[in-house]
Amino acid sequence: MADKFAIVTGASSGIGLELARLAARDGYDMLVVADTPLVDAAAALKGEGVEVQSVETDLSTIDGVDRLLAAVGGRRVDLLCANAGHGLGGAFLDQEISEWRHVVDANVTGTLYLLQKVLRQMRDAGQGKVLITGSIAGWIPGSFQAVYNGTMGFVENFAAAIRNELKEVKDITITTLLPGPVETQFFERAGMMDTKVGQSESKSDPVDVAKDGWKALMKGANSIVSGVSNKLQVAGAGVLPQSVTAEQHRKIAKRGVATREATRRAVASRDVMMPWHSSRTRRGCHASKVAIIRAWRSAGTLCKGCGERR
């Protein structure tokens, strides 16, 4: 048994799994937690030479967080990576109450309850490290992703406030990790695979994001924006009017935009590589838009106009 113990939430895949790997390599025994099966996480952490316990529980509920805390079994928590969260795409007025309420409960209520419980223990012990995964979305009015972006803004402000409240406890640090779009299951679970951001091939690698967060955590930094382009986006969000940034977000988050734009470009270019042809064939003059849509949606179809593969 190691002399250091960590909790990593949202650890079934993506950033959470990579943070768990880093914690294990740094000698932390840990409790990994997610609301989905942790088979991949358990396999990935096997052989790291530390003790790993996994708990599958819904951290959007108080009962779920209590189940996590019970699994700690009285051990002192030296490190908490609060990485669990949930997104939701689409127009706010079209969403069911249960859908957006789950986002609020997962990203805000459950996170706050867990932080309060763990930070009380850390305050009593006089030491501890906390990494909270937020998002640069908290800096941007999230048209067609409004509730998620709102919760991320809350998390960033809340972390800054609690950091200040605990500033006299010198050995407690609270770091927020703010990535942009990351290549994880986030967009699929949020119902955003038919958006420009969901289909983008320029998302960050969760390995790189986790490394940025871990480095900042170990330094005791207040916050880290992962990625140069994301740093620029946050800087711009602090200067541009909200009406401008909301419109920018609309263009990447509105459902169906990616499909329509790809179709328009395919028609304009009149050049589509079909999976059953070995070379380019000119089809624009002979195929209707419907045929091009079907071709673009086929597995392996490449639209020269947008360069995206489906």
PDB file of C-alpha atoms in Angstrom:
ATOM      1  CA  MET A   1       0.000   0.000   0.000  1.00  0.00           C
ATOM      2  CA  ALA A   2       1.369   3.395  -1.031  1.00  0.00           C
ATOM      3  CA  ASP A   3       1.528   6.299   1.407  1.00  0.00           C
ATOM      4  CA  LYS A   4      -0.374   8.548  -1.014  1.00  0.00           C
ATOM      5  CA  PHE A   5      -4.028   8.159  -1.955  1.00  0.00           C
ATOM      6  CA  ALA A   6      -5.970   9.765  -4.807  1.00  0.00           C
ATOM      7  CA  ILE A   7      -9.556   9.880  -6.053  1.00  0.00           C
ATOM      8  CA  VAL A   8     -10.051  10.260  -9.804  1.00  0.00           C
ATOM      9  CA  THR A   9     -13.604  10.714 -11.081  1.00  0.00           C
ATOM     10  CA  GLY A  10     -14.742  10.344 -14.680  1.00  0.00           C
ATOM     11  CA  ALA A  11     -11.943   7.795 -14.997  1.00  0.00           C
ATOM     12  CA  SER A  12     -13.483   5.285 -17.407  1.00  0.00           C
ATOM     13  CA  SER A  13     -11.884   6.943 -20.448  1.00  0.00           C
ATOM     14  CA  GLY A  14     -10.519  10.175 -21.867  1.00  0.00           C
ATOM     15  CA  ILE A  15      -8.911  12.805 -19.640  1.00  0.00           C
ATOM     16  CA  GLY A  16      -9.897  11.015 -16.431  1.00  0.00           C
ATOM     17  CA  LEU A  17      -8.249   7.761 -17.463  1.00  0.00           C
ATOM     18  CA  GLU A  18      -5.069   9.590 -18.461  1.00  0.00           C
ATOM     19  CA  LEU A  19      -5.009  11.450 -15.135  1.00  0.00           C
ATOM     20  CA  ALA A  20      -5.355   8.106 -13.364  1.00  0.00           C
ATOM     21  CA  ARG A  21      -2.366   6.764 -15.307  1.00  0.00           C
ATOM     22  CA  LEU A  22      -0.284   9.761 -14.238  1.00  0.00           C
ATOM     23  CA  ALA A  23      -1.342   9.399 -10.611  1.00  0.00           C
ATOM     24  CA  ALA A  24      -0.409   5.717 -10.641  1.00  0.00           C
ATOM     25  CA  ARG A  25       3.000   6.444 -12.155  1.00  0.00           C
ATOM     26  CA  ASP A  26       3.558   9.029  -9.436  1.00  0.00           C
ATOM     27  CA  GLY A  27       2.949   6.392  -6.767  1.00  0.00           C
ATOM     28  CA  TYR A  28      -0.634   7.083  -5.710  1.00  0.00           C
ATOM     29  CA  ASP A  29      -2.964   4.321  -4.626  1.00  0.00           C
ATOM     30  CA  MET A  30      -6.320   5.370  -5.949  1.00  0.00           C
ATOM     31  CA  LEU A  31     -10.032   5.066  -6.190  1.00  0.00           C
ATOM     32  CA  VAL A  32     -11.229   5.464  -9.781  1.00  0.00           C
ATOM     33  CA  VAL A  33     -14.867   6.390 -10.243  1.00  0.00           C
ATOM     34  CA  ALA A  34     -17.257   6.734 -13.185  1.00  0.00           C
ATOM     35  CA  ASP A  35     -20.913   6.291 -14.079  1.00  0.00           C
ATOM     36  CA  THR A  36     -19.966   3.722 -16.745  1.00  0.00           C
ATOM     37  CA  PRO A  37     -18.047   0.424 -16.434  1.00  0.00           C
ATOM     38  CA  LEU A  38     -14.366   0.838 -15.565  1.00  0.00           C
ATOM     39  CA  VAL A  39     -13.073  -2.252 -17.365  1.00  0.00           C
ATOM     40  CA  ASP A  40     -10.665  -0.277 -19.563  1.00  0.00           C
ATOM     41  CA  ALA A  41      -9.406   1.796 -16.650  1.00  0.00           C
ATOM     42  CA  ALA A  42      -8.748  -1.240 -14.475  1.00  0.00           C
ATOM     43  CA  ALA A  43      -6.832  -2.927 -17.298  1.00  0.00           C
ATOM     44  CA  ALA A  44      -4.849   0.205 -18.126  1.00  0.00           C
ATOM     45  CA  LEU A  45      -3.748   0.737 -14.532  1.00  0.00           C
ATOM     46  CA  LYS A  46      -2.876  -2.876 -13.880  1.00  0.00           C
ATOM     47  CA  GLY A  47       0.831  -3.367 -13.423  1.00  0.00           C
ATOM     48  CA  GLU A  48       1.578   0.195 -12.325  1.00  0.00           C
ATOM     49  CA  GLY A  49       2.547  -1.099  -8.895  1.00  0.00           C
ATOM     50  CA  VAL A  50      -0.171   0.678  -6.936  1.00  0.00           C
ATOM     51  CA  GLU A  51      -3.456  -0.373  -5.422  1.00  0.00           C
ATOM     52  CA  VAL A  52      -6.463   0.570  -7.557  1.00  0.00           C
ATOM     53  CA  GLN A  53     -10.076   0.286  -6.482  1.00  0.00           C
ATOM     54  CA  SER A  54     -12.941   1.073  -8.856  1.00  0.00           C
ATOM     55  CA  VAL A  55     -16.483   2.212  -8.139  1.00  0.00           C
ATOM     56  CA  GLU A  56     -19.253   2.620 -10.702  1.00  0.00           C
ATOM     57  CA  THR A  57     -21.692   5.215  -9.406  1.00  0.00           C
ATOM     58  CA  ASP A  58     -23.732   8.203 -10.569  1.00  0.00           C
ATOM     59  CA  LEU A  59     -21.993  11.325  -9.274  1.00  0.00           C
ATOM     60  CA  SER A  60     -24.918  13.522 -10.283  1.00  0.00           C
ATOM     61  CA  THR A  61     -26.684  12.279  -7.140  1.00  0.00           C
ATOM     62  CA  ILE A  62     -25.907  12.765  -3.451  1.00  0.00           C
ATOM     63  CA  ASP A  63     -26.296   9.023  -2.920  1.00  0.00           C
ATOM     64  CA  GLY A  64     -23.788   8.380  -5.676  1.00  0.00           C
ATOM     65  CA  VAL A  65     -21.206  10.675  -4.103  1.00  0.00           C
ATOM     66  CA  ASP A  66     -21.854   9.100  -0.696  1.00  0.00           C
ATOM     67  CA  ARG A  67     -21.145   5.700  -2.249  1.00  0.00           C
ATOM     68  CA  LEU A  68     -17.805   7.029  -3.489  1.00  0.00           C
ATOM     69  CA  LEU A  69     -16.960   8.430  -0.063  1.00  0.00           C
ATOM     70  CA  ALA A  70     -17.864   5.147   1.630  1.00  0.00           C
ATOM     71  CA  ALA A  71     -15.445   3.339  -0.682  1.00  0.00           C
ATOM     72  CA  VAL A  72     -12.600   5.570   0.540  1.00  0.00           C
ATOM     73  CA  GLY A  73     -12.807   3.629   3.768  1.00  0.00           C
ATOM     74  CA  GLY A  74     -11.390   6.291   6.039  1.00  0.00           C
ATOM     75  CA  ARG A  75      -8.126   6.808   4.134  1.00  0.00           C
ATOM     76  CA  ARG A  76      -6.724  10.319   3.990  1.00  0.00           C
ATOM     77  CA  VAL A  77      -7.273  11.784   0.532  1.00  0.00           C
ATOM     78  CA  ASP A  78      -4.078  13.439  -0.676  1.00  0.00           C
ATOM     79  CA  LEU A  79      -5.295  14.177  -4.185  1.00  0.00           C
ATOM     80  CA  LEU A  80      -8.680  14.649  -5.827  1.00  0.00           C
ATOM     81  CA  CYS A  81      -9.080  14.857  -9.590  1.00  0.00           C
ATOM     82  CA  ALA A  82     -12.692  15.998 -10.002  1.00  0.00           C
ATOM     83  CA  ASN A  83     -13.059  15.166 -13.661  1.00  0.00           C
ATOM     84  CA  ALA A  84     -16.630  13.847 -13.908  1.00  0.00           C
ATOM     85  CA  GLY A  85     -18.998  15.903 -16.015  1.00  0.00           C
ATOM     86  CA  HIS A  86     -21.698  15.746 -18.641  1.00  0.00           C
ATOM     87  CA  GLY A  87     -22.518  17.793 -21.738  1.00  0.00           C
ATOM     88  CA  LEU A  88     -25.730  18.403 -23.640  1.00  0.00           C
ATOM     89  CA  GLY A  89     -26.149  19.839 -27.104  1.00  0.00           C
ATOM     90  CA  GLY A  90     -29.209  21.281 -28.798  1.00  0.00           C
ATOM     91  CA  ALA A  91     -31.480  24.277 -28.325  1.00  0.00           C
ATOM     92  CA  PHE A  92     -32.321  24.894 -24.670  1.00  0.00           C
ATOM     93  CA  LEU A  93     -36.058  25.299 -25.284  1.00  0.00           C
ATOM     94  CA  ASP A  94     -36.174  21.898 -26.968  1.00  0.00           C
ATOM     95  CA  GLN A  95     -34.492  20.033 -24.115  1.00  0.00           C
ATOM     96  CA  GLU A  96     -36.336  17.981 -21.529  1.00  0.00           C
ATOM     97  CA  ILE A  97     -36.044  19.119 -17.913  1.00  0.00           C
ATOM     98  CA  SER A  98     -34.530  15.761 -16.985  1.00  0.00           C
ATOM     99  CA  GLU A  99     -31.774  16.272 -19.579  1.00  0.00           C
ATOM    100  CA  TRP A 100     -30.550  19.707 -18.531  1.00  0.00           C
ATOM    101  CA  ARG A 101     -31.139  18.942 -14.852  1.00  0.00           C
ATOM    102  CA  HIS A 102     -28.742  15.999 -15.153  1.00  0.00           C
ATOM    103  CA  VAL A 103     -26.054  18.319 -16.550  1.00  0.00           C
ATOM    104  CA  VAL A 104     -26.501  20.725 -13.630  1.00  0.00           C
ATOM    105  CA  ASP A 105     -26.541  17.900 -11.085  1.00  0.00           C
ATOM    106  CA  ALA A 106     -23.430  16.228 -12.520  1.00  0.00           C
ATOM    107  CA  ASN A 107     -21.352  19.326 -13.194  1.00  0.00           C
ATOM    108  CA  VAL A 108     -22.417  21.459 -10.252  1.00  0.00           C
ATOM    109  CA  THR A 109     -24.342  19.733  -7.447  1.00  0.00           C
ATOM    110  CA  GLY A 110     -22.417  16.457  -7.343  1.00  0.00           C
ATOM    111  CA  THR A 111     -19.072  18.195  -7.894  1.00  0.00           C
ATOM    112  CA  LEU A 112     -19.690  20.692  -5.097  1.00  0.00           C
ATOM    113  CA  TYR A 113     -20.804  18.024  -2.656  1.00  0.00           C
ATOM    114  CA  LEU A 114     -17.704  15.936  -3.371  1.00  0.00           C
ATOM    115  CA  LEU A 115     -15.420  18.966  -3.101  1.00  0.00           C
ATOM    116  CA  GLN A 116     -16.954  20.032   0.189  1.00  0.00           C
ATOM    117  CA  LYS A 117     -16.519  16.592   1.736  1.00  0.00           C
ATOM    118  CA  VAL A 118     -12.942  16.093   0.536  1.00  0.00           C
ATOM    119  CA  LEU A 119     -11.768  19.663   1.178  1.00  0.00           C
ATOM    120  CA  ARG A 120     -13.041  19.522   4.762  1.00  0.00           C
ATOM    121  CA  GLN A 121     -10.796  16.524   5.317  1.00  0.00           C
ATOM    122  CA  MET A 122      -7.880  18.244   3.590  1.00  0.00           C
ATOM    123  CA  ARG A 123      -8.372  21.375   5.692  1.00  0.00           C
ATOM    124  CA  ASP A 124      -8.280  19.299   8.865  1.00  0.00           C
ATOM    125  CA  ALA A 125      -5.141  17.530   7.653  1.00  0.00           C
ATOM    126  CA  GLY A 126      -3.580  20.820   6.557  1.00  0.00           C
ATOM    127  CA  GLN A 127      -2.665  19.547   3.116  1.00  0.00           C
ATOM    128  CA  GLY A 128      -4.025  18.260  -0.171  1.00  0.00           C
ATOM    129  CA  LYS A 129      -4.185  18.822  -3.912  1.00  0.00           C
ATOM    130  CA  VAL A 130      -7.323  19.245  -6.012  1.00  0.00           C
ATOM    131  CA  LEU A 131      -7.598  19.328  -9.802  1.00  0.00           C
ATOM    132  CA  ILE A 132     -10.987  20.323 -11.200  1.00  0.00           C
ATOM    133  CA  THR A 133     -11.560  19.707 -14.916  1.00  0.00           C
ATOM    134  CA  GLY A 134     -13.559  22.563 -16.344  1.00  0.00           C
ATOM    135  CA  SER A 135     -13.536  23.901 -19.895  1.00  0.00           C
ATOM    136  CA  ILE A 136     -12.836  27.025 -21.881  1.00  0.00           C
ATOM    137  CA  ALA A 137     -16.574  26.751 -22.614  1.00  0.00           C
ATOM    138  CA  GLY A 138     -17.054  28.544 -19.303  1.00  0.00           C
ATOM    139  CA  TRP A 139     -15.694  31.700 -20.933  1.00  0.00           C
ATOM    140  CA  ILE A 140     -18.063  31.564 -23.902  1.00  0.00           C
ATOM    141  CA  PRO A 141     -21.853  32.003 -24.188  1.00  0.00           C
ATOM    142  CA  GLY A 142     -22.722  28.511 -25.379  1.00  0.00           C
ATOM    143  CA  SER A 143     -25.413  28.837 -27.999  1.00  0.00           C
ATOM    144  CA  PHE A 144     -26.873  25.335 -28.554  1.00  0.00           C
ATOM    145  CA  GLN A 145     -24.864  24.121 -25.559  1.00  0.00           C
ATOM    146  CA  ALA A 146     -26.067  26.727 -23.103  1.00  0.00           C
ATOM    147  CA  VAL A 147     -26.485  24.721 -19.909  1.00  0.00           C
ATOM    148  CA  TYR A 148     -23.101  23.013 -20.166  1.00  0.00           C
ATOM    149  CA  ASN A 149     -21.219  26.258 -20.813  1.00  0.00           C
ATOM    150  CA  GLY A 150     -23.085  27.887 -17.957  1.00  0.00           C
ATOM    151  CA  THR A 151     -22.040  25.144 -15.549  1.00  0.00           C
ATOM    152  CA  MET A 152     -18.422  25.443 -16.664  1.00  0.00           C
ATOM    153  CA  GLY A 153     -18.488  29.174 -15.975  1.00  0.00           C
ATOM    154  CA  PHE A 154     -19.857  28.434 -12.522  1.00  0.00           C
ATOM    155  CA  VAL A 155     -17.157  25.848 -11.787  1.00  0.00           C
ATOM    156  CA  GLU A 156     -14.344  28.231 -12.735  1.00  0.00           C
ATOM    157  CA  ASN A 157     -15.706  31.045 -10.553  1.00  0.00           C
ATOM    158  CA  PHE A 158     -16.478  28.686  -7.678  1.00  0.00           C
ATOM    159  CA  ALA A 159     -12.952  27.251  -7.696  1.00  0.00           C
ATOM    160  CA  ALA A 160     -11.455  30.743  -7.548  1.00  0.00           C
ATOM    161  CA  ALA A 161     -13.659  31.612  -4.583  1.00  0.00           C
ATOM    162  CA  ILE A 162     -12.857  28.463  -2.579  1.00  0.00           C
ATOM    163  CA  ARG A 163      -9.160  28.888  -3.389  1.00  0.00           C
ATOM    164  CA  ASN A 164      -9.330  32.294  -1.748  1.00  0.00           C
ATOM    165  CA  GLU A 165     -11.250  30.973   1.276  1.00  0.00           C
ATOM    166  CA  LEU A 166      -8.515  28.398   1.859  1.00  0.00           C
ATOM    167  CA  LYS A 167      -5.520  30.630   1.125  1.00  0.00           C
ATOM    168  CA  GLU A 168      -4.372  30.547   4.746  1.00  0.00           C
ATOM    169  CA  VAL A 169      -3.964  26.760   4.552  1.00  0.00           C
ATOM    170  CA  LYS A 170      -0.652  26.885   2.706  1.00  0.00           C
ATOM    171  CA  ASP A 171      -0.443  23.245   1.682  1.00  0.00           C
ATOM    172  CA  ILE A 172      -3.836  23.002  -0.021  1.00  0.00           C
ATOM    173  CA  THR A 173      -3.913  23.823  -3.719  1.00  0.00           C
ATOM    174  CA  ILE A 174      -6.902  23.988  -6.069  1.00  0.00           C
ATOM    175  CA  THR A 175      -6.125  23.901  -9.780  1.00  0.00           C
ATOM    176  CA  THR A 176      -8.603  24.162 -12.635  1.00  0.00           C
ATOM    177  CA  LEU A 177      -7.856  22.470 -15.962  1.00  0.00           C
ATOM    178  CA  LEU A 178      -9.502  24.206 -18.907  1.00  0.00           C
ATOM    179  CA  PRO A 179      -9.282  22.316 -22.203  1.00  0.00           C
ATOM    180  CA  GLY A 180     -11.107  23.039 -25.421  1.00  0.00           C
ATOM    181  CA  PRO A 181     -12.704  20.264 -27.495  1.00  0.00           C
ATOM    182  CA  VAL A 182     -11.023  16.942 -26.702  1.00  0.00           C
ATOM    183  CA  GLU A 183     -11.140  13.644 -28.602  1.00  0.00           C
ATOM    184  CA  THR A 184     -13.236  11.726 -26.070  1.00  0.00           C
ATOM    185  CA  GLN A 185     -16.763  10.317 -25.814  1.00  0.00           C
ATOM    186  CA  PHE A 186     -18.020  13.731 -24.669  1.00  0.00           C
ATOM    187  CA  PHE A 187     -19.639  14.809 -27.941  1.00  0.00           C
ATOM    188  CA  GLU A 188     -21.285  11.453 -28.565  1.00  0.00           C
ATOM    189  CA  ARG A 189     -22.789  11.422 -25.083  1.00  0.00           C
ATOM    190  CA  ALA A 190     -23.882  15.041 -25.477  1.00  0.00           C
ATOM    191  CA  GLY A 191     -25.679  14.316 -28.747  1.00  0.00           C
ATOM    192  CA  MET A 192     -23.364  16.594 -30.724  1.00  0.00           C
ATOM    193  CA  MET A 193     -21.898  14.326 -33.366  1.00  0.00           C
ATOM    194  CA  ASP A 194     -23.781  16.170 -36.130  1.00  0.00           C
ATOM    195  CA  THR A 195     -22.144  19.499 -35.255  1.00  0.00           C
ATOM    196  CA  LYS A 196     -18.989  21.104 -36.611  1.00  0.00           C
ATOM    197  CA  VAL A 197     -17.225  20.783 -33.268  1.00  0.00           C
ATOM    198  CA  GLY A 198     -18.373  17.188 -32.884  1.00  0.00           C
ATOM    199  CA  GLN A 199     -16.988  16.246 -36.295  1.00  0.00           C
ATOM    200  CA  SER A 200     -13.828  18.333 -36.037  1.00  0.00           C
ATOM    201  CA  GLU A 201     -10.571  16.455 -36.519  1.00  0.00           C
ATOM    202  CA  SER A 202      -8.578  19.106 -34.648  1.00  0.00           C
ATOM    203  CA  LYS A 203      -9.661  18.143 -31.143  1.00  0.00           C
ATOM    204  CA  SER A 204      -6.989  17.849 -28.466  1.00  0.00           C
ATOM    205  CA  ASP A 205      -5.518  14.512 -27.442  1.00  0.00           C
ATOM    206  CA  PRO A 206      -6.651  13.599 -23.894  1.00  0.00           C
ATOM    207  CA  VAL A 207      -3.096  12.426 -23.145  1.00  0.00           C
ATOM    208  CA  ASP A 208      -1.754  15.931 -23.781  1.00  0.00           C
ATOM    209  CA  VAL A 209      -4.566  17.603 -21.844  1.00  0.00           C
ATOM    210  CA  ALA A 210      -4.009  15.354 -18.834  1.00  0.00           C
ATOM    211  CA  LYS A 211      -0.263  16.049 -18.885  1.00  0.00           C
ATOM    212  CA  ASP A 212      -0.909  19.798 -18.915  1.00  0.00           C
ATOM    213  CA  GLY A 213      -3.282  19.455 -15.991  1.00  0.00           C
ATOM    214  CA  TRP A 214      -0.953  17.201 -14.015  1.00  0.00           C
ATOM    215  CA  LYS A 215       2.008  19.528 -14.477  1.00  0.00           C
ATOM    216  CA  ALA A 216      -0.047  22.509 -13.297  1.00  0.00           C
ATOM    217  CA  LEU A 217      -1.413  20.486 -10.368  1.00  0.00           C
ATOM    218  CA  MET A 218       2.045  19.479  -9.183  1.00  0.00           C
ATOM    219  CA  LYS A 219       3.201  23.108  -9.406  1.00  0.00           C
ATOM    220  CA  GLY A 220       0.201  24.257  -7.387  1.00  0.00           C
ATOM    221  CA  ALA A 221      -0.944  26.556 -10.208  1.00  0.00           C
ATOM    222  CA  ASN A 222      -4.368  28.140  -9.953  1.00  0.00           C
ATOM    223  CA  SER A 223      -5.437  27.374 -13.495  1.00  0.00           C
ATOM    224  CA  ILE A 224      -4.191  26.026 -16.807  1.00  0.00           C
ATOM    225  CA  VAL A 225      -5.709  26.466 -20.265  1.00  0.00           C
ATOM    226  CA  SER A 226      -4.556  23.487 -22.305  1.00  0.00           C
ATOM    227  CA  GLY A 227      -3.469  24.285 -25.854  1.00  0.00           C
ATOM    228  CA  VAL A 228      -2.214  27.432 -27.555  1.00  0.00           C
ATOM    229  CA  SER A 229      -5.328  27.948 -29.686  1.00  0.00           C
ATOM    230  CA  ASN A 230      -7.513  27.601 -26.597  1.00  0.00           C
ATOM    231  CA  LYS A 231      -5.430  30.213 -24.770  1.00  0.00           C
ATOM    232  CA  LEU A 232      -6.032  32.586 -27.665  1.00  0.00           C
ATOM    233  CA  GLN A 233      -9.755  31.810 -27.614  1.00  0.00           C
ATOM    234  CA  VAL A 234      -9.994  32.582 -23.897  1.00  0.00           C
ATOM    235  CA  ALA A 235      -8.077  35.828 -24.424  1.00  0.00           C
ATOM    236  CA  GLY A 236     -10.454  36.785 -27.223  1.00  0.00           C
ATOM    237  CA  ALA A 237     -13.505  35.942 -25.128  1.00  0.00           C
ATOM    238  CA  GLY A 238     -12.365  38.502 -22.574  1.00  0.00           C
ATOM    239  CA  VAL A 239     -12.334  41.241 -25.207  1.00  0.00           C
ATOM    240  CA  LEU A 240     -15.040  40.450 -27.741  1.00  0.00           C
ATOM    241  CA  PRO A 241     -18.725  41.286 -27.055  1.00  0.00           C
ATOM    242  CA  GLN A 242     -20.772  38.320 -25.880  1.00  0.00           C
ATOM    243  CA  SER A 243     -23.009  38.665 -28.933  1.00  0.00           C
ATOM    244  CA  VAL A 244     -19.989  37.923 -31.121  1.00  0.00           C
ATOM    245  CA  THR A 245     -18.721  34.926 -29.143  1.00  0.00           C
ATOM    246  CA  ALA A 246     -22.259  33.524 -28.859  1.00  0.00           C
ATOM    247  CA  GLU A 247     -22.609  33.690 -32.648  1.00  0.00           C
ATOM    248  CA  GLN A 248     -19.223  31.997 -33.082  1.00  0.00           C
ATOM    249  CA  HIS A 249     -20.307  29.218 -30.764  1.00  0.00           C
ATOM    250  CA  ARG A 250     -23.586  28.840 -32.636  1.00  0.00           C
ATOM    251  CA  LYS A 251     -21.689  28.079 -35.838  1.00  0.00           C
ATOM    252  CA  ILE A 252     -19.829  25.139 -34.323  1.00  0.00           C
ATOM    253  CA  ALA A 253     -22.481  23.753 -31.954  1.00  0.00           C
ATOM    254  CA  LYS A 254     -25.770  23.918 -33.867  1.00  0.00           C
ATOM    255  CA  ARG A 255     -26.911  20.466 -34.923  1.00  0.00           C
ATOM    256  CA  GLY A 256     -27.018  19.733 -38.646  1.00  0.00           C
ATOM    257  CA  VAL A 257     -24.714  22.606 -39.632  1.00  0.00           C
ATOM    258  CA  ALA A 258     -21.799  20.303 -40.413  1.00  0.00           C
ATOM    259  CA  THR A 259     -23.901  18.092 -42.697  1.00  0.00           C
ATOM    260  CA  ARG A 260     -25.411  21.018 -44.598  1.00  0.00           C
ATOM    261  CA  GLU A 261     -22.072  22.756 -45.088  1.00  0.00           C
ATOM    262  CA  ALA A 262     -20.356  19.577 -46.256  1.00  0.00           C
ATOM    263  CA  THR A 263     -23.154  18.942 -48.752  1.00  0.00           C
ATOM    264  CA  ARG A 264     -22.986  22.499 -50.054  1.00  0.00           C
ATOM    265  CA  ARG A 265     -19.229  22.227 -50.556  1.00  0.00           C
ATOM    266  CA  ALA A 266     -19.563  18.862 -52.242  1.00  0.00           C
ATOM    267  CA  VAL A 267     -22.104  20.284 -54.686  1.00  0.00           C
ATOM    268  CA  ALA A 268     -19.986  23.386 -55.307  1.00  0.00           C
ATOM    269  CA  SER A 269     -16.840  21.350 -55.926  1.00  0.00           C
ATOM    270  CA  ARG A 270     -18.681  18.742 -58.055  1.00  0.00           C
ATOM    271  CA  ASP A 271     -15.963  16.347 -56.947  1.00  0.00           C
ATOM    272  CA  VAL A 272     -16.712  13.449 -54.615  1.00  0.00           C
ATOM    273  CA  MET A 273     -14.597  10.337 -54.127  1.00  0.00           C
ATOM    274  CA  MET A 274     -16.925   7.378 -53.943  1.00  0.00           C
ATOM    275  CA  PRO A 275     -15.946   4.257 -51.939  1.00  0.00           C
ATOM    276  CA  TRP A 276     -16.599   1.999 -54.952  1.00  0.00           C
ATOM    277  CA  HIS A 277     -14.361   4.024 -57.319  1.00  0.00           C
ATOM    278  CA  SER A 278     -10.557   3.970 -57.344  1.00  0.00           C
ATOM    279  CA  SER A 279     -10.211   7.507 -58.687  1.00  0.00           C
ATOM    280  CA  ARG A 280     -12.066  10.799 -58.652  1.00  0.00           C
ATOM    281  CA  THR A 281     -15.148  10.995 -60.781  1.00  0.00           C
ATOM    282  CA  ARG A 282     -16.992  14.103 -61.740  1.00  0.00           C
ATOM    283  CA  ARG A 283     -20.552  13.734 -60.475  1.00  0.00           C
ATOM    284  CA  GLY A 284     -21.794  17.251 -59.843  1.00  0.00           C
ATOM    285  CA  CYS A 285     -23.485  17.583 -63.199  1.00  0.00           C
ATOM    286  CA  HIS A 286     -25.155  14.199 -62.992  1.00  0.00           C
ATOM    287  CA  ALA A 287     -26.088  13.684 -59.363  1.00  0.00           C
ATOM    288  CA  SER A 288     -28.705  15.395 -57.318  1.00  0.00           C
ATOM    289  CA  LYS A 289     -28.030  16.816 -53.871  1.00  0.00           C
ATOM    290  CA  VAL A 290     -29.810  13.820 -52.385  1.00  0.00           C
ATOM    291  CA  ALA A 291     -27.402  11.431 -54.074  1.00  0.00           C
ATOM    292  CA  ILE A 292     -24.410  13.428 -52.864  1.00  0.00           C
ATOM    293  CA  ILE A 293     -25.744  13.455 -49.305  1.00  0.00           C
ATOM    294  CA  ARG A 294     -26.107   9.686 -49.410  1.00  0.00           C
ATOM    295  CA  ALA A 295     -22.630   9.278 -50.828  1.00  0.00           C
ATOM    296  CA  TRP A 296     -21.097  11.611 -48.219  1.00  0.00           C
ATOM    297  CA  ARG A 297     -22.760   9.671 -45.433  1.00  0.00           C
ATOM    298  CA  SER A 298     -21.510   6.331 -46.714  1.00  0.00           C
ATOM    299  CA  ALA A 299     -18.650   4.767 -44.816  1.00  0.00           C
ATOM    300  CA  GLY A 300     -15.342   5.887 -46.221  1.00  0.00           C
ATOM    301  CA  THR A 301     -16.757   8.645 -48.421  1.00  0.00           C
ATOM    302  CA  LEU A 302     -14.459  11.621 -48.761  1.00  0.00           C
ATOM    303  CA  CYS A 303     -15.821  15.029 -49.649  1.00  0.00           C
ATOM    304  CA  LYS A 304     -13.122  17.021 -51.397  1.00  0.00           C
ATOM    305  CA  GLY A 305     -14.907  20.240 -50.577  1.00  0.00           C
ATOM    306  CA  CYS A 306     -14.616  19.919 -46.795  1.00  0.00           C
ATOM    307  CA  GLY A 307     -12.017  17.170 -46.523  1.00  0.00           C
ATOM    308  CA  GLU A 308     -14.013  15.347 -43.852  1.00  0.00           C
ATOM    309  CA  ARG A 309     -14.431  11.589 -43.761  1.00  0.00           C
ATOM    310  CA  ARG A 310     -17.580   9.897 -42.453  1.00  0.00           C
TER     311      ARG A 310
END
